[in-house]
Amino acid sequence: MTVQIDLSGRAALVIGGGGGGIGSAMLDAVARAGADVGIITFVPEHAATSVAHAESLGVRAAAVVLDVTDEATLVAGIAELAAQLGRFRHLVNVVGGSLADDWHRSAEYDMDAFDRLVGRNLRYAVVSCREVARELLAAGEEGSIVNLSSAAARGTPLLGAYGAAKAALESFGRTMALEWAPKGIRVNAVAPGTIRTPRAGTTDMADAAAQEIPLGRRGAPEDIANAALFLLSDLASYITGVTLAVDGGTTIGGRGGDGLPTFVTNPAVRARFGS
């Protein structure tokens, strides 16, 4: 028996779609499943290429370029895309992450970095979930939302603020799942482990660190997109309020010999923070 995910006749919003990595894989997966795709990106050149790619797969697509941490701008952007594509039945929040400049030991934490990471990983996602759900609730329609969390939500050296923001996103997601379940709106999360993306890059140390992952490799963006697509789809119609770890088994073990997480692959960073 062949199982095929079909989102045709629906519109999906991908915040952080395009530009390579998980966002591009997510955009591709949703479009291949037949959904019309709204794309929010902060990189102007990604907007046109992302729309062109989605349209090449036979679906409608539209994009806006904005700063997701600006609430008013984000709300307006979501409304603009919905006006073009119709009410969004599906939402994936991909934007997030933590750059090395924002990594700190807990006893030395910089609160400006903390605020930046909360805005980039938690606040915008709450706003987008709220906006999409409001429209679904008003129309009496069912839908599904997937937020990208992180293995760091369970506690990771150097990433206190990032991990806290992702843990809060998981918690808020469970609350939304409970509140909206009677109306048929599901909210889940995917927690990636170490993923091979253009931003993460490839180094000899990265490949060596991958051997600390139980499955012996870093994940591909498609690993995350496939998991998220499943949770978006009707195949997961009885699943809500969960966080699915897609990390090659890192949840059950996987830390470098110097005590740092396996995803810290930059030699200079490991030298800076290693014990």
PDB file of C-alpha atoms in Angstrom:
ATOM      1  CA  MET A   1       0.000   0.000   0.000  1.00  0.00           C
ATOM      2  CA  THR A   2       1.310   3.437  -0.948  1.00  0.00           C
ATOM      3  CA  VAL A   3       0.565   6.278   1.454  1.00  0.00           C
ATOM      4  CA  GLN A   4       0.634   9.735  -0.085  1.00  0.00           C
ATOM      5  CA  ILE A   5       0.234  13.037   1.725  1.00  0.00           C
ATOM      6  CA  ASP A   6      -2.200  15.312  -0.078  1.00  0.00           C
ATOM      7  CA  LEU A   7      -2.636  18.955   0.934  1.00  0.00           C
ATOM      8  CA  SER A   8      -4.186  20.047  -2.348  1.00  0.00           C
ATOM      9  CA  GLY A   9      -6.934  22.637  -2.122  1.00  0.00           C
ATOM     10  CA  ARG A  10      -5.386  24.138   1.005  1.00  0.00           C
ATOM     11  CA  ALA A  11      -3.007  26.996   1.707  1.00  0.00           C
ATOM     12  CA  ALA A  12       0.045  26.651   3.931  1.00  0.00           C
ATOM     13  CA  LEU A  13       2.191  29.402   5.430  1.00  0.00           C
ATOM     14  CA  VAL A  14       5.908  28.691   5.811  1.00  0.00           C
ATOM     15  CA  ILE A  15       7.707  31.315   7.870  1.00  0.00           C
ATOM     16  CA  GLY A  16      11.359  31.023   6.929  1.00  0.00           C
ATOM     17  CA  GLY A  17      10.740  29.240   3.639  1.00  0.00           C
ATOM     18  CA  GLY A  18      13.491  29.364   1.022  1.00  0.00           C
ATOM     19  CA  GLY A  19      17.144  30.257   1.214  1.00  0.00           C
ATOM     20  CA  GLY A  20      18.473  26.751   1.655  1.00  0.00           C
ATOM     21  CA  GLY A  21      18.417  24.410   4.603  1.00  0.00           C
ATOM     22  CA  ILE A  22      15.285  23.410   6.491  1.00  0.00           C
ATOM     23  CA  GLY A  23      13.211  26.313   5.169  1.00  0.00           C
ATOM     24  CA  SER A  24      13.758  25.322   1.546  1.00  0.00           C
ATOM     25  CA  ALA A  25      13.129  21.655   2.283  1.00  0.00           C
ATOM     26  CA  MET A  26       9.901  22.549   4.072  1.00  0.00           C
ATOM     27  CA  LEU A  27       8.725  24.759   1.224  1.00  0.00           C
ATOM     28  CA  ASP A  28       9.471  21.986  -1.263  1.00  0.00           C
ATOM     29  CA  ALA A  29       7.679  19.329   0.790  1.00  0.00           C
ATOM     30  CA  VAL A  30       4.521  21.383   1.274  1.00  0.00           C
ATOM     31  CA  ALA A  31       4.363  22.367  -2.394  1.00  0.00           C
ATOM     32  CA  ARG A  32       4.941  18.786  -3.568  1.00  0.00           C
ATOM     33  CA  ALA A  33       2.032  17.764  -1.335  1.00  0.00           C
ATOM     34  CA  GLY A  34      -0.137  20.137  -3.361  1.00  0.00           C
ATOM     35  CA  ALA A  35      -0.647  23.060  -1.008  1.00  0.00           C
ATOM     36  CA  ASP A  36      -0.555  26.659  -2.180  1.00  0.00           C
ATOM     37  CA  VAL A  37       2.299  28.262  -0.272  1.00  0.00           C
ATOM     38  CA  GLY A  38       2.685  31.594   1.469  1.00  0.00           C
ATOM     39  CA  ILE A  39       6.312  32.397   2.227  1.00  0.00           C
ATOM     40  CA  ILE A  40       7.735  34.843   4.738  1.00  0.00           C
ATOM     41  CA  THR A  41      11.456  35.542   4.497  1.00  0.00           C
ATOM     42  CA  PHE A  42      13.796  38.305   5.608  1.00  0.00           C
ATOM     43  CA  VAL A  43      16.084  37.936   2.569  1.00  0.00           C
ATOM     44  CA  PRO A  44      14.725  39.741  -0.529  1.00  0.00           C
ATOM     45  CA  GLU A  45      16.465  37.531  -3.101  1.00  0.00           C
ATOM     46  CA  HIS A  46      14.946  34.421  -1.519  1.00  0.00           C
ATOM     47  CA  ALA A  47      11.386  35.614  -2.107  1.00  0.00           C
ATOM     48  CA  ALA A  48      11.372  35.411  -5.903  1.00  0.00           C
ATOM     49  CA  THR A  49      13.322  32.147  -6.115  1.00  0.00           C
ATOM     50  CA  SER A  50      11.067  30.486  -3.541  1.00  0.00           C
ATOM     51  CA  VAL A  51       7.902  31.538  -5.340  1.00  0.00           C
ATOM     52  CA  ALA A  52       9.320  30.354  -8.663  1.00  0.00           C
ATOM     53  CA  HIS A  53      10.231  26.967  -7.201  1.00  0.00           C
ATOM     54  CA  ALA A  54       6.790  26.432  -5.677  1.00  0.00           C
ATOM     55  CA  GLU A  55       5.061  27.472  -8.885  1.00  0.00           C
ATOM     56  CA  SER A  56       7.239  25.050 -10.851  1.00  0.00           C
ATOM     57  CA  LEU A  57       5.632  22.294  -8.783  1.00  0.00           C
ATOM     58  CA  GLY A  58       2.188  23.338  -9.961  1.00  0.00           C
ATOM     59  CA  VAL A  59       0.890  25.295  -6.971  1.00  0.00           C
ATOM     60  CA  ARG A  60       0.202  28.953  -6.328  1.00  0.00           C
ATOM     61  CA  ALA A  61       2.715  30.846  -4.227  1.00  0.00           C
ATOM     62  CA  ALA A  62       3.321  34.320  -2.849  1.00  0.00           C
ATOM     63  CA  ALA A  63       6.026  35.806  -0.647  1.00  0.00           C
ATOM     64  CA  VAL A  64       6.635  38.819   1.558  1.00  0.00           C
ATOM     65  CA  VAL A  65       9.928  40.086   2.932  1.00  0.00           C
ATOM     66  CA  LEU A  66       9.854  41.290   6.526  1.00  0.00           C
ATOM     67  CA  ASP A  67      11.362  41.169   9.997  1.00  0.00           C
ATOM     68  CA  VAL A  68       9.372  38.550  11.916  1.00  0.00           C
ATOM     69  CA  THR A  69      10.339  40.095  15.247  1.00  0.00           C
ATOM     70  CA  ASP A  70       8.256  43.195  14.423  1.00  0.00           C
ATOM     71  CA  GLU A  71       4.738  42.170  15.462  1.00  0.00           C
ATOM     72  CA  ALA A  72       2.769  44.722  13.447  1.00  0.00           C
ATOM     73  CA  THR A  73       4.752  43.993  10.295  1.00  0.00           C
ATOM     74  CA  LEU A  74       4.356  40.240  10.755  1.00  0.00           C
ATOM     75  CA  VAL A  75       0.595  40.495  11.300  1.00  0.00           C
ATOM     76  CA  ALA A  76       0.236  42.643   8.180  1.00  0.00           C
ATOM     77  CA  GLY A  77       2.379  40.251   6.140  1.00  0.00           C
ATOM     78  CA  ILE A  78       0.295  37.229   7.115  1.00  0.00           C
ATOM     79  CA  ALA A  79      -2.881  39.101   6.190  1.00  0.00           C
ATOM     80  CA  GLU A  80      -1.402  40.143   2.832  1.00  0.00           C
ATOM     81  CA  LEU A  81      -0.514  36.566   1.931  1.00  0.00           C
ATOM     82  CA  ALA A  82      -3.907  35.250   3.042  1.00  0.00           C
ATOM     83  CA  ALA A  83      -5.601  37.833   0.828  1.00  0.00           C
ATOM     84  CA  GLN A  84      -3.716  36.378  -2.145  1.00  0.00           C
ATOM     85  CA  LEU A  85      -3.912  32.663  -1.360  1.00  0.00           C
ATOM     86  CA  GLY A  86      -6.897  32.254   0.918  1.00  0.00           C
ATOM     87  CA  ARG A  87      -7.158  31.346   4.572  1.00  0.00           C
ATOM     88  CA  PHE A  88      -4.194  29.312   5.815  1.00  0.00           C
ATOM     89  CA  ARG A  89      -5.067  25.798   6.949  1.00  0.00           C
ATOM     90  CA  HIS A  90      -1.454  25.004   7.785  1.00  0.00           C
ATOM     91  CA  LEU A  91       1.457  26.883   9.372  1.00  0.00           C
ATOM     92  CA  VAL A  92       5.106  25.949   9.817  1.00  0.00           C
ATOM     93  CA  ASN A  93       7.356  28.223  11.865  1.00  0.00           C
ATOM     94  CA  VAL A  94      10.915  27.576  10.694  1.00  0.00           C
ATOM     95  CA  VAL A  95      12.644  30.872  11.552  1.00  0.00           C
ATOM     96  CA  GLY A  96      14.897  30.642  14.577  1.00  0.00           C
ATOM     97  CA  GLY A  97      18.367  29.619  15.582  1.00  0.00           C
ATOM     98  CA  SER A  98      21.228  30.883  17.682  1.00  0.00           C
ATOM     99  CA  LEU A  99      24.433  32.375  16.306  1.00  0.00           C
ATOM    100  CA  ALA A 100      27.727  31.868  18.109  1.00  0.00           C
ATOM    101  CA  ASP A 101      27.823  35.550  19.111  1.00  0.00           C
ATOM    102  CA  ASP A 102      24.777  34.872  21.291  1.00  0.00           C
ATOM    103  CA  TRP A 103      26.289  31.882  23.110  1.00  0.00           C
ATOM    104  CA  HIS A 104      27.232  32.468  26.742  1.00  0.00           C
ATOM    105  CA  ARG A 105      27.962  30.518  29.876  1.00  0.00           C
ATOM    106  CA  SER A 106      25.017  30.858  32.261  1.00  0.00           C
ATOM    107  CA  ALA A 107      27.045  32.810  34.832  1.00  0.00           C
ATOM    108  CA  GLU A 108      28.010  35.342  32.142  1.00  0.00           C
ATOM    109  CA  TYR A 109      24.713  35.678  30.297  1.00  0.00           C
ATOM    110  CA  ASP A 110      24.144  38.806  28.260  1.00  0.00           C
ATOM    111  CA  MET A 111      20.478  39.821  28.586  1.00  0.00           C
ATOM    112  CA  ASP A 112      20.425  41.656  25.266  1.00  0.00           C
ATOM    113  CA  ALA A 113      21.317  38.338  23.643  1.00  0.00           C
ATOM    114  CA  PHE A 114      18.593  36.697  25.706  1.00  0.00           C
ATOM    115  CA  ASP A 115      15.982  39.139  24.436  1.00  0.00           C
ATOM    116  CA  ARG A 116      17.122  38.720  20.821  1.00  0.00           C
ATOM    117  CA  LEU A 117      16.848  34.955  21.031  1.00  0.00           C
ATOM    118  CA  VAL A 118      13.408  35.047  22.623  1.00  0.00           C
ATOM    119  CA  GLY A 119      12.186  37.362  19.861  1.00  0.00           C
ATOM    120  CA  ARG A 120      13.721  35.236  17.108  1.00  0.00           C
ATOM    121  CA  ASN A 121      12.630  31.846  18.443  1.00  0.00           C
ATOM    122  CA  LEU A 122       9.502  32.319  20.557  1.00  0.00           C
ATOM    123  CA  ARG A 123       7.674  35.601  20.263  1.00  0.00           C
ATOM    124  CA  TYR A 124       7.126  35.693  16.500  1.00  0.00           C
ATOM    125  CA  ALA A 125       5.935  32.073  16.526  1.00  0.00           C
ATOM    126  CA  VAL A 126       3.302  32.831  19.148  1.00  0.00           C
ATOM    127  CA  VAL A 127       2.108  35.782  17.057  1.00  0.00           C
ATOM    128  CA  SER A 128       1.893  33.744  13.852  1.00  0.00           C
ATOM    129  CA  CYS A 129       0.074  30.867  15.559  1.00  0.00           C
ATOM    130  CA  ARG A 130      -2.383  33.350  17.014  1.00  0.00           C
ATOM    131  CA  GLU A 131      -3.075  35.024  13.680  1.00  0.00           C
ATOM    132  CA  VAL A 132      -3.569  31.796  11.724  1.00  0.00           C
ATOM    133  CA  ALA A 133      -5.710  30.209  14.444  1.00  0.00           C
ATOM    134  CA  ARG A 134      -7.930  33.285  14.781  1.00  0.00           C
ATOM    135  CA  GLU A 135      -8.951  33.021  11.153  1.00  0.00           C
ATOM    136  CA  LEU A 136      -9.561  29.280  11.374  1.00  0.00           C
ATOM    137  CA  LEU A 137     -11.618  29.637  14.544  1.00  0.00           C
ATOM    138  CA  ALA A 138     -13.708  32.428  13.053  1.00  0.00           C
ATOM    139  CA  ALA A 139     -14.406  30.316   9.960  1.00  0.00           C
ATOM    140  CA  GLY A 140     -15.009  27.095  11.875  1.00  0.00           C
ATOM    141  CA  GLU A 141     -12.272  25.331   9.905  1.00  0.00           C
ATOM    142  CA  GLU A 142      -9.799  22.721  11.050  1.00  0.00           C
ATOM    143  CA  GLY A 143      -6.055  23.161  10.589  1.00  0.00           C
ATOM    144  CA  SER A 144      -2.622  22.151  11.794  1.00  0.00           C
ATOM    145  CA  ILE A 145       0.478  23.963  12.968  1.00  0.00           C
ATOM    146  CA  VAL A 146       4.060  22.759  13.349  1.00  0.00           C
ATOM    147  CA  ASN A 147       6.675  24.759  15.240  1.00  0.00           C
ATOM    148  CA  LEU A 148      10.376  23.993  14.982  1.00  0.00           C
ATOM    149  CA  SER A 149      11.867  23.451  18.400  1.00  0.00           C
ATOM    150  CA  SER A 150      15.352  22.097  19.093  1.00  0.00           C
ATOM    151  CA  ALA A 151      17.200  19.415  20.982  1.00  0.00           C
ATOM    152  CA  ALA A 152      18.549  22.384  22.986  1.00  0.00           C
ATOM    153  CA  ALA A 153      15.140  22.715  24.672  1.00  0.00           C
ATOM    154  CA  ARG A 154      16.196  19.910  27.021  1.00  0.00           C
ATOM    155  CA  GLY A 155      19.176  21.917  28.262  1.00  0.00           C
ATOM    156  CA  THR A 156      22.449  22.503  26.447  1.00  0.00           C
ATOM    157  CA  PRO A 157      25.675  24.248  27.522  1.00  0.00           C
ATOM    158  CA  LEU A 158      26.081  27.760  26.043  1.00  0.00           C
ATOM    159  CA  LEU A 159      22.525  27.849  24.713  1.00  0.00           C
ATOM    160  CA  GLY A 160      20.559  28.758  27.813  1.00  0.00           C
ATOM    161  CA  ALA A 161      18.434  31.468  26.192  1.00  0.00           C
ATOM    162  CA  TYR A 162      17.935  29.598  22.933  1.00  0.00           C
ATOM    163  CA  GLY A 163      16.990  26.417  24.750  1.00  0.00           C
ATOM    164  CA  ALA A 164      14.680  28.304  27.088  1.00  0.00           C
ATOM    165  CA  ALA A 165      12.915  29.971  24.150  1.00  0.00           C
ATOM    166  CA  LYS A 166      12.420  26.631  22.411  1.00  0.00           C
ATOM    167  CA  ALA A 167      11.228  24.957  25.616  1.00  0.00           C
ATOM    168  CA  ALA A 168       8.751  27.798  26.093  1.00  0.00           C
ATOM    169  CA  LEU A 169       7.584  27.365  22.498  1.00  0.00           C
ATOM    170  CA  GLU A 170       6.932  23.679  23.165  1.00  0.00           C
ATOM    171  CA  SER A 171       5.026  24.551  26.348  1.00  0.00           C
ATOM    172  CA  PHE A 172       2.970  27.279  24.689  1.00  0.00           C
ATOM    173  CA  GLY A 173       2.295  24.876  21.824  1.00  0.00           C
ATOM    174  CA  ARG A 174       0.839  22.332  24.234  1.00  0.00           C
ATOM    175  CA  THR A 175      -1.411  25.023  25.686  1.00  0.00           C
ATOM    176  CA  MET A 176      -2.596  26.043  22.229  1.00  0.00           C
ATOM    177  CA  ALA A 177      -3.141  22.384  21.369  1.00  0.00           C
ATOM    178  CA  LEU A 178      -5.402  21.949  24.398  1.00  0.00           C
ATOM    179  CA  GLU A 179      -7.363  25.130  23.771  1.00  0.00           C
ATOM    180  CA  TRP A 180      -7.892  24.560  20.062  1.00  0.00           C
ATOM    181  CA  ALA A 181      -8.334  20.780  19.964  1.00  0.00           C
ATOM    182  CA  PRO A 182     -12.144  20.973  20.323  1.00  0.00           C
ATOM    183  CA  LYS A 183     -12.177  23.046  17.128  1.00  0.00           C
ATOM    184  CA  GLY A 184      -9.980  20.631  15.189  1.00  0.00           C
ATOM    185  CA  ILE A 185      -6.806  22.729  15.179  1.00  0.00           C
ATOM    186  CA  ARG A 186      -3.728  20.673  15.989  1.00  0.00           C
ATOM    187  CA  VAL A 187      -0.410  22.084  17.228  1.00  0.00           C
ATOM    188  CA  ASN A 188       2.777  20.026  17.302  1.00  0.00           C
ATOM    189  CA  ALA A 189       6.528  20.594  17.233  1.00  0.00           C
ATOM    190  CA  VAL A 190       9.563  19.007  15.613  1.00  0.00           C
ATOM    191  CA  ALA A 191      12.856  19.165  17.512  1.00  0.00           C
ATOM    192  CA  PRO A 192      15.833  18.836  15.135  1.00  0.00           C
ATOM    193  CA  GLY A 193      19.181  17.626  16.315  1.00  0.00           C
ATOM    194  CA  THR A 194      22.375  18.288  14.360  1.00  0.00           C
ATOM    195  CA  ILE A 195      21.353  19.081  10.775  1.00  0.00           C
ATOM    196  CA  ARG A 196      23.619  19.524   7.766  1.00  0.00           C
ATOM    197  CA  THR A 197      22.627  22.913   6.319  1.00  0.00           C
ATOM    198  CA  PRO A 198      24.453  25.611   4.319  1.00  0.00           C
ATOM    199  CA  ARG A 199      24.678  27.772   7.437  1.00  0.00           C
ATOM    200  CA  ALA A 200      26.019  24.931   9.575  1.00  0.00           C
ATOM    201  CA  GLY A 201      28.655  24.119   6.970  1.00  0.00           C
ATOM    202  CA  THR A 202      30.912  21.079   6.796  1.00  0.00           C
ATOM    203  CA  THR A 203      34.222  20.598   8.556  1.00  0.00           C
ATOM    204  CA  ASP A 204      36.347  17.608   9.478  1.00  0.00           C
ATOM    205  CA  MET A 205      35.339  18.227  13.070  1.00  0.00           C
ATOM    206  CA  ALA A 206      31.672  18.250  12.094  1.00  0.00           C
ATOM    207  CA  ASP A 207      32.036  14.863  10.447  1.00  0.00           C
ATOM    208  CA  ALA A 208      33.901  13.505  13.454  1.00  0.00           C
ATOM    209  CA  ALA A 209      31.276  14.864  15.838  1.00  0.00           C
ATOM    210  CA  ALA A 210      28.593  13.086  13.835  1.00  0.00           C
ATOM    211  CA  GLN A 211      30.028   9.794  15.036  1.00  0.00           C
ATOM    212  CA  GLU A 212      28.806  10.723  18.521  1.00  0.00           C
ATOM    213  CA  ILE A 213      25.224  10.639  17.197  1.00  0.00           C
ATOM    214  CA  PRO A 214      23.717   7.167  17.695  1.00  0.00           C
ATOM    215  CA  LEU A 215      22.666   6.868  14.030  1.00  0.00           C
ATOM    216  CA  GLY A 216      26.153   7.974  12.975  1.00  0.00           C
ATOM    217  CA  ARG A 217      25.322  10.966  10.792  1.00  0.00           C
ATOM    218  CA  ARG A 218      24.069  14.500  10.838  1.00  0.00           C
ATOM    219  CA  GLY A 219      20.513  14.887   9.639  1.00  0.00           C
ATOM    220  CA  ALA A 220      19.460  16.356   6.311  1.00  0.00           C
ATOM    221  CA  PRO A 221      16.963  19.219   6.008  1.00  0.00           C
ATOM    222  CA  GLU A 222      14.604  16.751   4.332  1.00  0.00           C
ATOM    223  CA  ASP A 223      14.562  14.659   7.517  1.00  0.00           C
ATOM    224  CA  ILE A 224      12.992  17.594   9.324  1.00  0.00           C
ATOM    225  CA  ALA A 225      10.674  18.577   6.487  1.00  0.00           C
ATOM    226  CA  ASN A 226       9.329  15.035   6.143  1.00  0.00           C
ATOM    227  CA  ALA A 227       8.542  14.822   9.844  1.00  0.00           C
ATOM    228  CA  ALA A 228       6.853  18.218   9.838  1.00  0.00           C
ATOM    229  CA  LEU A 229       4.848  17.359   6.721  1.00  0.00           C
ATOM    230  CA  PHE A 230       3.560  14.212   8.405  1.00  0.00           C
ATOM    231  CA  LEU A 231       2.418  16.215  11.440  1.00  0.00           C
ATOM    232  CA  LEU A 232       0.735  18.781   9.194  1.00  0.00           C
ATOM    233  CA  SER A 233      -1.142  16.118   7.284  1.00  0.00           C
ATOM    234  CA  ASP A 234      -4.304  14.149   7.930  1.00  0.00           C
ATOM    235  CA  LEU A 235      -2.130  11.091   8.610  1.00  0.00           C
ATOM    236  CA  ALA A 236      -1.466  12.736  11.992  1.00  0.00           C
ATOM    237  CA  SER A 237      -5.106  13.666  12.611  1.00  0.00           C
ATOM    238  CA  TYR A 238      -5.045  12.052  16.081  1.00  0.00           C
ATOM    239  CA  ILE A 239      -1.774  13.696  17.141  1.00  0.00           C
ATOM    240  CA  THR A 240      -1.617  17.057  18.886  1.00  0.00           C
ATOM    241  CA  GLY A 241       0.513  18.657  21.576  1.00  0.00           C
ATOM    242  CA  VAL A 242       3.594  16.517  20.957  1.00  0.00           C
ATOM    243  CA  THR A 243       7.229  17.290  20.220  1.00  0.00           C
ATOM    244  CA  LEU A 244       8.801  14.845  17.787  1.00  0.00           C
ATOM    245  CA  ALA A 245      12.572  14.560  18.189  1.00  0.00           C
ATOM    246  CA  VAL A 246      14.274  14.132  14.805  1.00  0.00           C
ATOM    247  CA  ASP A 247      17.862  13.892  15.966  1.00  0.00           C
ATOM    248  CA  GLY A 248      19.366  10.538  15.078  1.00  0.00           C
ATOM    249  CA  GLY A 249      18.987   9.345  18.651  1.00  0.00           C
ATOM    250  CA  THR A 250      20.670  12.322  20.317  1.00  0.00           C
ATOM    251  CA  THR A 251      17.792  12.411  22.806  1.00  0.00           C
ATOM    252  CA  ILE A 252      19.023   9.130  24.246  1.00  0.00           C
ATOM    253  CA  GLY A 253      22.725   9.978  24.070  1.00  0.00           C
ATOM    254  CA  GLY A 254      25.212  11.988  22.080  1.00  0.00           C
ATOM    255  CA  ARG A 255      27.741  14.456  23.416  1.00  0.00           C
ATOM    256  CA  GLY A 256      31.274  15.132  22.334  1.00  0.00           C
ATOM    257  CA  GLY A 257      34.194  13.966  24.403  1.00  0.00           C
ATOM    258  CA  ASP A 258      34.891  17.524  25.567  1.00  0.00           C
ATOM    259  CA  GLY A 259      31.390  17.859  27.027  1.00  0.00           C
ATOM    260  CA  LEU A 260      30.064  20.165  24.314  1.00  0.00           C
ATOM    261  CA  PRO A 261      27.038  19.282  22.184  1.00  0.00           C
ATOM    262  CA  THR A 262      27.729  17.485  18.920  1.00  0.00           C
ATOM    263  CA  PHE A 263      26.294  20.349  16.872  1.00  0.00           C
ATOM    264  CA  VAL A 264      29.097  22.673  18.006  1.00  0.00           C
ATOM    265  CA  THR A 265      31.379  21.873  15.077  1.00  0.00           C
ATOM    266  CA  ASN A 266      33.373  25.080  14.576  1.00  0.00           C
ATOM    267  CA  PRO A 267      36.929  24.411  15.829  1.00  0.00           C
ATOM    268  CA  ALA A 268      37.363  27.973  17.119  1.00  0.00           C
ATOM    269  CA  VAL A 269      34.135  27.791  19.103  1.00  0.00           C
ATOM    270  CA  ARG A 270      35.020  24.412  20.582  1.00  0.00           C
ATOM    271  CA  ALA A 271      38.427  25.780  21.567  1.00  0.00           C
ATOM    272  CA  ARG A 272      36.769  28.813  23.167  1.00  0.00           C
ATOM    273  CA  PHE A 273      34.262  26.900  25.276  1.00  0.00           C
ATOM    274  CA  GLY A 274      35.714  23.410  25.608  1.00  0.00           C
ATOM    275  CA  SER A 275      36.777  22.207  29.005  1.00  0.00           C
TER     276      SER A 275
END
